[in-house]
Short mmCIF file of C-alpha atoms and ligand atoms in Angstrom, two decimals:
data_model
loop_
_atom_site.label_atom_id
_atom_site.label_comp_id
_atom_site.label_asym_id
_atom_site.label_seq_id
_atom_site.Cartn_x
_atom_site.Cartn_y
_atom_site.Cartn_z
CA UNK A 1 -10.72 11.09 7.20
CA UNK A 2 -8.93 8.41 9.50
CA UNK A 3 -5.17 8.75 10.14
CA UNK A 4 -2.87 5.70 9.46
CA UNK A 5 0.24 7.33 11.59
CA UNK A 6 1.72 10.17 13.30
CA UNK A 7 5.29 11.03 13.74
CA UNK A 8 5.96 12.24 17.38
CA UNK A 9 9.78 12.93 17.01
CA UNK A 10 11.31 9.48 18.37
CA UNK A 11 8.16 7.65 18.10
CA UNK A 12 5.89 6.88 15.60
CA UNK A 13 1.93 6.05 16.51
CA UNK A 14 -0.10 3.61 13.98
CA UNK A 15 -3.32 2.70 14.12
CA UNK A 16 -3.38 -0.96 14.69
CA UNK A 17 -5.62 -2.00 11.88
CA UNK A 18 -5.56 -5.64 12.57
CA UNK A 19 -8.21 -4.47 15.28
CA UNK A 20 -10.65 -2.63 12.86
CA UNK A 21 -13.67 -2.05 12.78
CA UNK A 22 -14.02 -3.25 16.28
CA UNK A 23 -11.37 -1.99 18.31
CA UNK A 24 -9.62 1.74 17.64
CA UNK A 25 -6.77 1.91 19.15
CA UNK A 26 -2.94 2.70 18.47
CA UNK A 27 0.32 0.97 18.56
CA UNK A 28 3.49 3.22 19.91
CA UNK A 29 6.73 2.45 18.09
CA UNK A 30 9.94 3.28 19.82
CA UNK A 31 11.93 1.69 18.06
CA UNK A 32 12.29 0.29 13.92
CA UNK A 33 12.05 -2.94 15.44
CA UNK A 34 8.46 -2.71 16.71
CA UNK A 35 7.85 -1.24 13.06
CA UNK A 36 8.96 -3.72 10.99
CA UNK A 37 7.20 -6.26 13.55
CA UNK A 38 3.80 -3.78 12.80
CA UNK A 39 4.54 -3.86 9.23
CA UNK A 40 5.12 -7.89 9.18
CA UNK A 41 1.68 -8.33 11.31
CA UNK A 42 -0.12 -6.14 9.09
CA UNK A 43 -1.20 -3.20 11.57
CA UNK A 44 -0.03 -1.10 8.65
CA UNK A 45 -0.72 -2.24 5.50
CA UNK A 46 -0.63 -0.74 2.20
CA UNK A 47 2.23 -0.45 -0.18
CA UNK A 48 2.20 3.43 0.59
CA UNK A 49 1.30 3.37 4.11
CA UNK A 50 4.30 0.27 4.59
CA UNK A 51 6.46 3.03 2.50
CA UNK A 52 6.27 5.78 4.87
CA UNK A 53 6.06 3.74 8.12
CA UNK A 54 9.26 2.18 7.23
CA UNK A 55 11.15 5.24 6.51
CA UNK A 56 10.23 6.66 10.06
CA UNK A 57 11.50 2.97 11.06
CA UNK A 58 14.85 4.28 9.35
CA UNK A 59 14.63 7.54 11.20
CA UNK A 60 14.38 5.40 14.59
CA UNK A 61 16.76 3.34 13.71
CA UNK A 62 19.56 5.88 12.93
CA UNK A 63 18.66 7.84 16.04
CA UNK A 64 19.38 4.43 18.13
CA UNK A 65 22.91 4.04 16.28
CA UNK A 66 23.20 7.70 16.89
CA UNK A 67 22.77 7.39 20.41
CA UNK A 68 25.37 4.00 20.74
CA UNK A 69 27.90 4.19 18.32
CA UNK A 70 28.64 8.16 18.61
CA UNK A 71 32.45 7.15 18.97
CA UNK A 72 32.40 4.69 16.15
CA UNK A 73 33.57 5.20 12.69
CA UNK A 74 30.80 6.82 9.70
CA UNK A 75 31.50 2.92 8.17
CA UNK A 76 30.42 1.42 11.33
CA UNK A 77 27.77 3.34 11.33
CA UNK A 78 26.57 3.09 7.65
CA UNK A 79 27.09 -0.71 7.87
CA UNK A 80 24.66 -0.68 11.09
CA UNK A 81 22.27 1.38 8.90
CA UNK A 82 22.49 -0.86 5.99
CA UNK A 83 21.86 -3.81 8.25
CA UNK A 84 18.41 -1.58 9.93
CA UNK A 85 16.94 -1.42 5.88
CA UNK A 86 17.95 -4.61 5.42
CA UNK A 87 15.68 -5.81 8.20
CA UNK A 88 13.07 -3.50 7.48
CA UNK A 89 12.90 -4.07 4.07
CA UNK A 90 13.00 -8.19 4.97
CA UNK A 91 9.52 -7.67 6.15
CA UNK A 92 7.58 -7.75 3.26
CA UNK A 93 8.56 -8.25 -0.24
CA UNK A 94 5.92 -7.72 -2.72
CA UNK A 95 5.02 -3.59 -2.35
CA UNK A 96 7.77 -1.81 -4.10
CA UNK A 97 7.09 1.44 -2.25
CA UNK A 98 9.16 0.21 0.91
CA UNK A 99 12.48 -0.43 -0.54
CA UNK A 100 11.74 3.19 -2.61
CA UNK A 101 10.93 4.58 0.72
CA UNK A 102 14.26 3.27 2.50
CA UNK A 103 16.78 3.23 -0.05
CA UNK A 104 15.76 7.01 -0.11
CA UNK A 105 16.66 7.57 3.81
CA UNK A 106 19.32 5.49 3.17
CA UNK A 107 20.72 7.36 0.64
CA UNK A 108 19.99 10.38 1.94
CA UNK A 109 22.00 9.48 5.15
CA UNK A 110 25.04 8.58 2.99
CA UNK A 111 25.29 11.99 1.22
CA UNK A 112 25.45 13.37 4.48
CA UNK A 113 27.96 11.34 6.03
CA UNK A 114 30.45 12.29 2.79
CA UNK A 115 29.44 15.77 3.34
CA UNK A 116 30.45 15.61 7.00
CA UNK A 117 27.61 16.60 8.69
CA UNK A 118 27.06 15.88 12.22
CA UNK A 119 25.27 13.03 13.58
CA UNK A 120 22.73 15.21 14.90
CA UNK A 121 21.79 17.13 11.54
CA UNK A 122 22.01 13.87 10.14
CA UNK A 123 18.87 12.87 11.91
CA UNK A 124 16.92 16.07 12.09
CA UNK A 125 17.33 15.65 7.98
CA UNK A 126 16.62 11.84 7.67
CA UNK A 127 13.20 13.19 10.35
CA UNK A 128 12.45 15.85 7.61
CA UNK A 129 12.81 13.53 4.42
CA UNK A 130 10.44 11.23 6.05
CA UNK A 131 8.05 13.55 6.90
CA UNK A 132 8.46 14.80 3.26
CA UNK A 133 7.44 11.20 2.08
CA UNK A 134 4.45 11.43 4.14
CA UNK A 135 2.70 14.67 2.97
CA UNK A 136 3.79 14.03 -0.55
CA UNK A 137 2.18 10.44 -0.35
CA UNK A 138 -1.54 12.56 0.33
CA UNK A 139 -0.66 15.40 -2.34
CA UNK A 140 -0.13 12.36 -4.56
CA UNK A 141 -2.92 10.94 -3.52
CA UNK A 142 -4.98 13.71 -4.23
CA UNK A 143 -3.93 14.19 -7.52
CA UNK A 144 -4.38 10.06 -8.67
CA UNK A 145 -7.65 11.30 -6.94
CA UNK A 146 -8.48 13.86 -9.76
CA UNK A 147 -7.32 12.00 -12.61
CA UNK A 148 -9.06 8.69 -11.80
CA UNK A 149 -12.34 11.06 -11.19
CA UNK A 150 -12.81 12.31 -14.28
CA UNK A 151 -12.31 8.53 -16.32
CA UNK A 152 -15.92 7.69 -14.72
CA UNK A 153 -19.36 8.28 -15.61
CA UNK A 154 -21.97 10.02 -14.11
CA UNK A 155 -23.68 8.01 -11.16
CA UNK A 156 -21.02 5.82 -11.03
CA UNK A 157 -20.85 2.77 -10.13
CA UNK A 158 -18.02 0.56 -9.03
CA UNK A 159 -16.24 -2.45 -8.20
CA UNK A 160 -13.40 -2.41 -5.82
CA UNK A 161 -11.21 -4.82 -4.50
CA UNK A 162 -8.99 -5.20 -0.65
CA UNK A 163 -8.59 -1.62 0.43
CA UNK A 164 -6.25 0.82 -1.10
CA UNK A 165 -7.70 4.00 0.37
CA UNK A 166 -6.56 6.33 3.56
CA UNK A 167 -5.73 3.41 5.36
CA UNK A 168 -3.60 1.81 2.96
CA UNK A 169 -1.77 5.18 2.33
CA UNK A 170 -0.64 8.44 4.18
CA UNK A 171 -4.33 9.58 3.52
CA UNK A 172 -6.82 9.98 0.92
CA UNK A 173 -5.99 6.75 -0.92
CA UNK A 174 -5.45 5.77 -4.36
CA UNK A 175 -8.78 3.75 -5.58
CA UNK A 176 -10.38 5.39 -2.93
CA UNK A 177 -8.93 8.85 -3.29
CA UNK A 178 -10.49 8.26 -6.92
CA UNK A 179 -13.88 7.26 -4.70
CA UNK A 180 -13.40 10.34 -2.83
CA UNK A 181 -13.26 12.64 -5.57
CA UNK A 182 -16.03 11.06 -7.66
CA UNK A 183 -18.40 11.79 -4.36
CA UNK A 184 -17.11 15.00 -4.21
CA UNK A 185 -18.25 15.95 -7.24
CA UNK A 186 -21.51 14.64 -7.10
CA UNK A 187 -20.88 11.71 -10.06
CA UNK A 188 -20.41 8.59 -7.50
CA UNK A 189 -23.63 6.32 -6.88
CA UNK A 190 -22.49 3.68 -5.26
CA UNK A 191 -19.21 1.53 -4.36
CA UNK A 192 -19.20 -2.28 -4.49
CA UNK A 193 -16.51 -3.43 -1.88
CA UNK A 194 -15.51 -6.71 -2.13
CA UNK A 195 -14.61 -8.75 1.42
CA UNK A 196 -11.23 -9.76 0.16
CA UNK A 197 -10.44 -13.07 1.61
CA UNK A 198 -8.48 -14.05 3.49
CA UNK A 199 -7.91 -11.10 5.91
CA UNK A 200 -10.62 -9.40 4.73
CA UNK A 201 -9.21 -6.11 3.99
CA UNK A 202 -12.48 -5.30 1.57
CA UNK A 203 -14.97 -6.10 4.78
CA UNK A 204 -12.87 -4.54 7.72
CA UNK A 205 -11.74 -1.81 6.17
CA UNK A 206 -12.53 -0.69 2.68
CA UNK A 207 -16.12 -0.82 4.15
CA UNK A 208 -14.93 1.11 7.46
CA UNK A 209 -13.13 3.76 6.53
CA UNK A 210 -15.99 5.15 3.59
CA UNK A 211 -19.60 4.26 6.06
CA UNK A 212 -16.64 6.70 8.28
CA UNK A 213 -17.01 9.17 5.13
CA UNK A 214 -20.67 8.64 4.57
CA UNK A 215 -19.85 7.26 1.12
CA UNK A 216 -22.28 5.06 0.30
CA UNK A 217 -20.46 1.72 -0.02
CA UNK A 218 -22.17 -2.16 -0.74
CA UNK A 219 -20.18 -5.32 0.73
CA UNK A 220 -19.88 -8.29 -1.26
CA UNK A 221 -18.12 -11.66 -1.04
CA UNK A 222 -15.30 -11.85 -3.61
CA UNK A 223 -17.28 -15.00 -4.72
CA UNK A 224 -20.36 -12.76 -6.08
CA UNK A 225 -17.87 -10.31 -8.11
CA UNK A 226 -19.26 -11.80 -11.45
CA UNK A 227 -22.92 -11.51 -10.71
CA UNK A 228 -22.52 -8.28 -9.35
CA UNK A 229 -20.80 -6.68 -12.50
CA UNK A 230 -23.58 -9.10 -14.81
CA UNK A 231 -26.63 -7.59 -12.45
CA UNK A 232 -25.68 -4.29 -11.00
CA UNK A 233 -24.73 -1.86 -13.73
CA UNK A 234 -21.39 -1.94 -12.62
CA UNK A 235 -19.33 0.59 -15.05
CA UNK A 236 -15.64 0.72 -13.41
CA UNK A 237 -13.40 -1.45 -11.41
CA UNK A 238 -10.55 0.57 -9.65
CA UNK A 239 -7.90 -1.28 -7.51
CA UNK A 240 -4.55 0.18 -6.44
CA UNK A 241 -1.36 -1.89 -6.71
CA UNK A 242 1.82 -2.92 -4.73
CA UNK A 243 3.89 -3.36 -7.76
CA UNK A 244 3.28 -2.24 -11.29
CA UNK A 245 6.04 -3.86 -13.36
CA UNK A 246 7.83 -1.83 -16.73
CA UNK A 247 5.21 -3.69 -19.10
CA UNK A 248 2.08 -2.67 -16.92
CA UNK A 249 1.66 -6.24 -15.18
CA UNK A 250 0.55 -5.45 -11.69
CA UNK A 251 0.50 -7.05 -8.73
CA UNK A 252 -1.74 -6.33 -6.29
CA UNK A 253 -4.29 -8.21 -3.54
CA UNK A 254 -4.45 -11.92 -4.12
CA UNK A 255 -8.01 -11.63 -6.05
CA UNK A 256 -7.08 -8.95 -8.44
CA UNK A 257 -6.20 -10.48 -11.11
CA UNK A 258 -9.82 -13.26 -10.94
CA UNK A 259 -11.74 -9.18 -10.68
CA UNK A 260 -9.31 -8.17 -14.22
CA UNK A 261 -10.79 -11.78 -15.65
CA UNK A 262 -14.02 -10.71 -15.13
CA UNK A 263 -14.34 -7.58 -16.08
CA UNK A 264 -12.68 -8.18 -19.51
CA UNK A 265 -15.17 -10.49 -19.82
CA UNK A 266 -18.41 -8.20 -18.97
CA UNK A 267 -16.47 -5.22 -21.22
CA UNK A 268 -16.02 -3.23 -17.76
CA UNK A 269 -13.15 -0.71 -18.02
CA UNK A 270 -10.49 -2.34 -15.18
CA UNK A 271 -8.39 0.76 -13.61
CA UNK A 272 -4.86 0.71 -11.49
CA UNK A 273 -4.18 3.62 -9.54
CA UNK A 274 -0.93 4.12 -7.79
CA UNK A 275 1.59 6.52 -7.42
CA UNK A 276 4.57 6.64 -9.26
CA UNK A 277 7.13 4.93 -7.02
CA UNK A 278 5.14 1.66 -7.20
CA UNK A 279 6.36 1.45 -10.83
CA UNK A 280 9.25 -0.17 -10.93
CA UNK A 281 11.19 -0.30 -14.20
CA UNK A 282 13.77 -2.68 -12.99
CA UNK A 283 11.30 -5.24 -13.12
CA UNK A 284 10.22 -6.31 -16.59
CA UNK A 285 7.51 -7.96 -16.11
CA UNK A 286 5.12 -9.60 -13.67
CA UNK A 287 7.19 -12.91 -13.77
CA UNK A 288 10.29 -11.09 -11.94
CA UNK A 289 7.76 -9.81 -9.13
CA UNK A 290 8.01 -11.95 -5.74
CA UNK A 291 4.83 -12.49 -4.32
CA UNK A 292 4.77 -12.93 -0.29
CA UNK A 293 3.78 -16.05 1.07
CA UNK A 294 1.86 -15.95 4.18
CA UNK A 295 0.97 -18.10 6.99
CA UNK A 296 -1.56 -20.79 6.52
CA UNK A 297 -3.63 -20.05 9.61
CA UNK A 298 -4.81 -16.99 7.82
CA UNK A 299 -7.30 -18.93 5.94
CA UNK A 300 -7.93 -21.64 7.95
CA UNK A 301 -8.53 -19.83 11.46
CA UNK A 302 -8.05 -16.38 11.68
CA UNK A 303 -11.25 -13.78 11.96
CA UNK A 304 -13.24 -17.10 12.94
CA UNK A 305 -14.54 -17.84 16.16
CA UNK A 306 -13.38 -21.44 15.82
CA UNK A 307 -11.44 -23.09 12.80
CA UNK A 308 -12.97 -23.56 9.36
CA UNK A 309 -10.73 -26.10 7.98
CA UNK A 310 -9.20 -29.70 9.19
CA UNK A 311 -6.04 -29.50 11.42
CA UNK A 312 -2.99 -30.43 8.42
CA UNK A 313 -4.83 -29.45 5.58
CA UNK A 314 -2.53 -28.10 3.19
CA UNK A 315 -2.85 -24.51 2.59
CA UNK A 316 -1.43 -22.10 -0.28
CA UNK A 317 -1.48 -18.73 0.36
CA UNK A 318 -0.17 -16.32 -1.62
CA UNK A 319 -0.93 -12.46 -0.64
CA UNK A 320 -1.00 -11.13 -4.15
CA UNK A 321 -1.14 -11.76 -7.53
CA UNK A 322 -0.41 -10.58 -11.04
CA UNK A 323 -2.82 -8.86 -13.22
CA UNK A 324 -1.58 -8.73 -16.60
CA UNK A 325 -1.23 -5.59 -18.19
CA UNK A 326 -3.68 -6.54 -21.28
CA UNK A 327 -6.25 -6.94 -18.85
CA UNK A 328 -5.76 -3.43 -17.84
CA UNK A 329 -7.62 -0.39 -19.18
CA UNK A 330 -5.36 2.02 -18.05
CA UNK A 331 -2.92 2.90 -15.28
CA UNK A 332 -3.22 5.98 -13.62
CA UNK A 333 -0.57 8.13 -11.28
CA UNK A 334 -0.34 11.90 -10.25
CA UNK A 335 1.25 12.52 -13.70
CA UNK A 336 -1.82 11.42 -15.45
CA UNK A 337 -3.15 8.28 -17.32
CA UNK A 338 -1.13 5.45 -19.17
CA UNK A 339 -2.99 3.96 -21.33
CA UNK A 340 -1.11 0.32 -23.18
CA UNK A 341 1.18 -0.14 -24.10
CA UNK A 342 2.40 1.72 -21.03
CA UNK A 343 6.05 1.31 -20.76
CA UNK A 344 6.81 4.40 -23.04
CA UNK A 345 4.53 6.46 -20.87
CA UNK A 346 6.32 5.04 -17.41
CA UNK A 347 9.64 5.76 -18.94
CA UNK A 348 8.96 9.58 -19.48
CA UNK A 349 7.44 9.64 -16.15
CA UNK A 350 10.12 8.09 -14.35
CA UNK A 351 12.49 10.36 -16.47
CA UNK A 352 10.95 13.66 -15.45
CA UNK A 353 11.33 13.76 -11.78
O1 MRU B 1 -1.69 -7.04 2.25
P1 MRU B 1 -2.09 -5.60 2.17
O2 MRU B 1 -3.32 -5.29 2.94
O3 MRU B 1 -0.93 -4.69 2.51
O4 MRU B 1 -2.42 -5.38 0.64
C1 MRU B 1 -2.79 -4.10 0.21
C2 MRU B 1 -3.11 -4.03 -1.23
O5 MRU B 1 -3.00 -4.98 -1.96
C3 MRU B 1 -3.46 -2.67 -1.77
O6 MRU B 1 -4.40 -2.77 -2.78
C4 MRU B 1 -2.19 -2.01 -2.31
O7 MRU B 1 -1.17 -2.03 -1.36
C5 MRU B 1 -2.43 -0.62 -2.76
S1 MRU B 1 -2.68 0.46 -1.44
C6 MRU B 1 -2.91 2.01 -2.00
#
């Protein structure tokens, strides 16, 4: 199974996946600068993924103030570190799992600082935590894995939409850790990918990372979602999620929510996977979720050898979208399955830690 990152101590190596699948090849970040640029760009993507990379980002950042402001005060210091999330958590707004993942190094930094620890065992800690949010992202993983599994049929066969799988986490995936575990136990026929416009996440790699696997996997364009579930005995839709809000709304992939539509429609069970952290109960409902805003030349040039649309056409394009939670079948995490309405189920999650 491919590996989104490694932590090398004061570095930390991502695979570049605005290359894939033509180019393999890594990025080296030495600093949480060059992460939060990776993060921005898209070399790691993936609410998890963006989590984990960002809280090694926090871990390079403190060991840069470290290094500088060794005479300065613990305030200076924390206010340097406060400005270092800030940034990092500047560069994308929609997946939840990045401000869990540095308000937790954060915080983690500040309890140490009133405890009087030393800069040094400061960082080796903030190294460890990180590291900690890393495996547990693929333990996670592997249990969303199992409980997703056993919602679908025999020979199953399903719809999925961008890519929330090892790439878009620490490993295994969420939809795709469900994909995983449905081929490993012999019930998985065949996985409908769909290309995911406009940076083709579905195409590059949804469809990468599982011919990679030798799961057998079907591309599609996002525009033949319908007749695929009308015509090819489609009997689940998973997608993962960047933000699940208290009521179940979910935003994920700009698509998802046109995929929910559908399925409703052709009686197709419709199934979130995520882990935990990307519910966030501070957010009500969809409405209060921010959805990034990207730049225009992502539809109208990029991937293409020359540019598919007039010079000042106006574009719109918004990264995700909201799927709202009646058009959801259920929600699964590593505690198990929510079905609606799901906010009672979330709050006794959320409550037992
Ligand atoms: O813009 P991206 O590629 O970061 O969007 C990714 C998705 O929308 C995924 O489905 C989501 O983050 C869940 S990943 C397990």
């Amino acid at each position: 199974m491919v590996k989104t990152m490694e932590w090398q101590g004061q570095s930390l190596l991502l695979l570049d996946q605005t290359k894939l699948p033509s180019e393999i090849i890594t990025i080296l970040c030495k600093d949480y600068r060059r992460v939060g640029e990776a993060i921005k760009r898209l070399e790691v993507r993936g609410a998890p993924a963006i989590g984990a990379a960002a809280a090694f980002g926090m871990v390079l950042g403190w060991q840069e103030l470290a290094s500088r402001y060794a005479d300065f005060s613990q305030e200076t210091l924390l206010i340097e570190f406060k400005k270092i999330k800030n940034f990092l958590l500047s560069t994308r707004p929609t997946a939840v799992n990045l401000g869990w993942a540095v308000e937790k190094i954060y915080k983690h930094a500040v309890a140490m600082i009133n405890a009087q620890q030393s800069l040094k065992a400061i960082e080796t800690s903030l190294g460890n935590l990180a590291c900690k949010i890393y495996q547990e992202d693929i333990e996670v993983n592997r249990r969303i894995g199992i409980y997703g599994a056993a919602l679908l049929p025999q020979q199953a066969r399903i719809l999925t939409h961008c890519n929330a799988g090892a790439l878009a986490t620490c490993g295994w995936g969420t939809a795709l850790g469900v994909v995983r575990q449905a081929f490993l136990d012999g019930r998985l026929e065949m996985v409908y990918a769909d290309e995911t416009r406009p940076l083709l996440q579905g195409a590059r790699l949804t469809a990468w990372e599982l011919i990679e696997d030798n799961i057998p996997v079907t591309l599609i364009t996002d525009n033949m979602a319908a007749w695929v579930m009308q015509t090819q005995h489609i009997d689940s839709v998973i997608v993962g999620a960047d933000r699940i809000a208290a009521n179940g709304d979910t935003a994920n992939k700009i698509g998802t929510s046109g995929v929910a539509v559908l399925a409703k429609y052709y009686g197709i069970p419709f199934y979130v996977l995520g882990p935990t952290s990307t519910i966030d109960m501070d957010c009500p409902t969809g409405k209060e979720i921010k959805i990034e805003e990207r730049d225009p030349a992502e539809v109208t040039e990029k991937w293409y050898a020359r540019r598919i649309a007039p010079e000042g056409i106006h574009v719109y394009n918004p990264a995700f979208d909201v799927t709202p939670a009646e058009l959801i079948t259920a929600i699964i995490t590593e505690k198990g399955i929510a079905y609606p309405p799901f906010s009672d189920t979330f709050r006794g999650w959320k409550e037992c830690k």
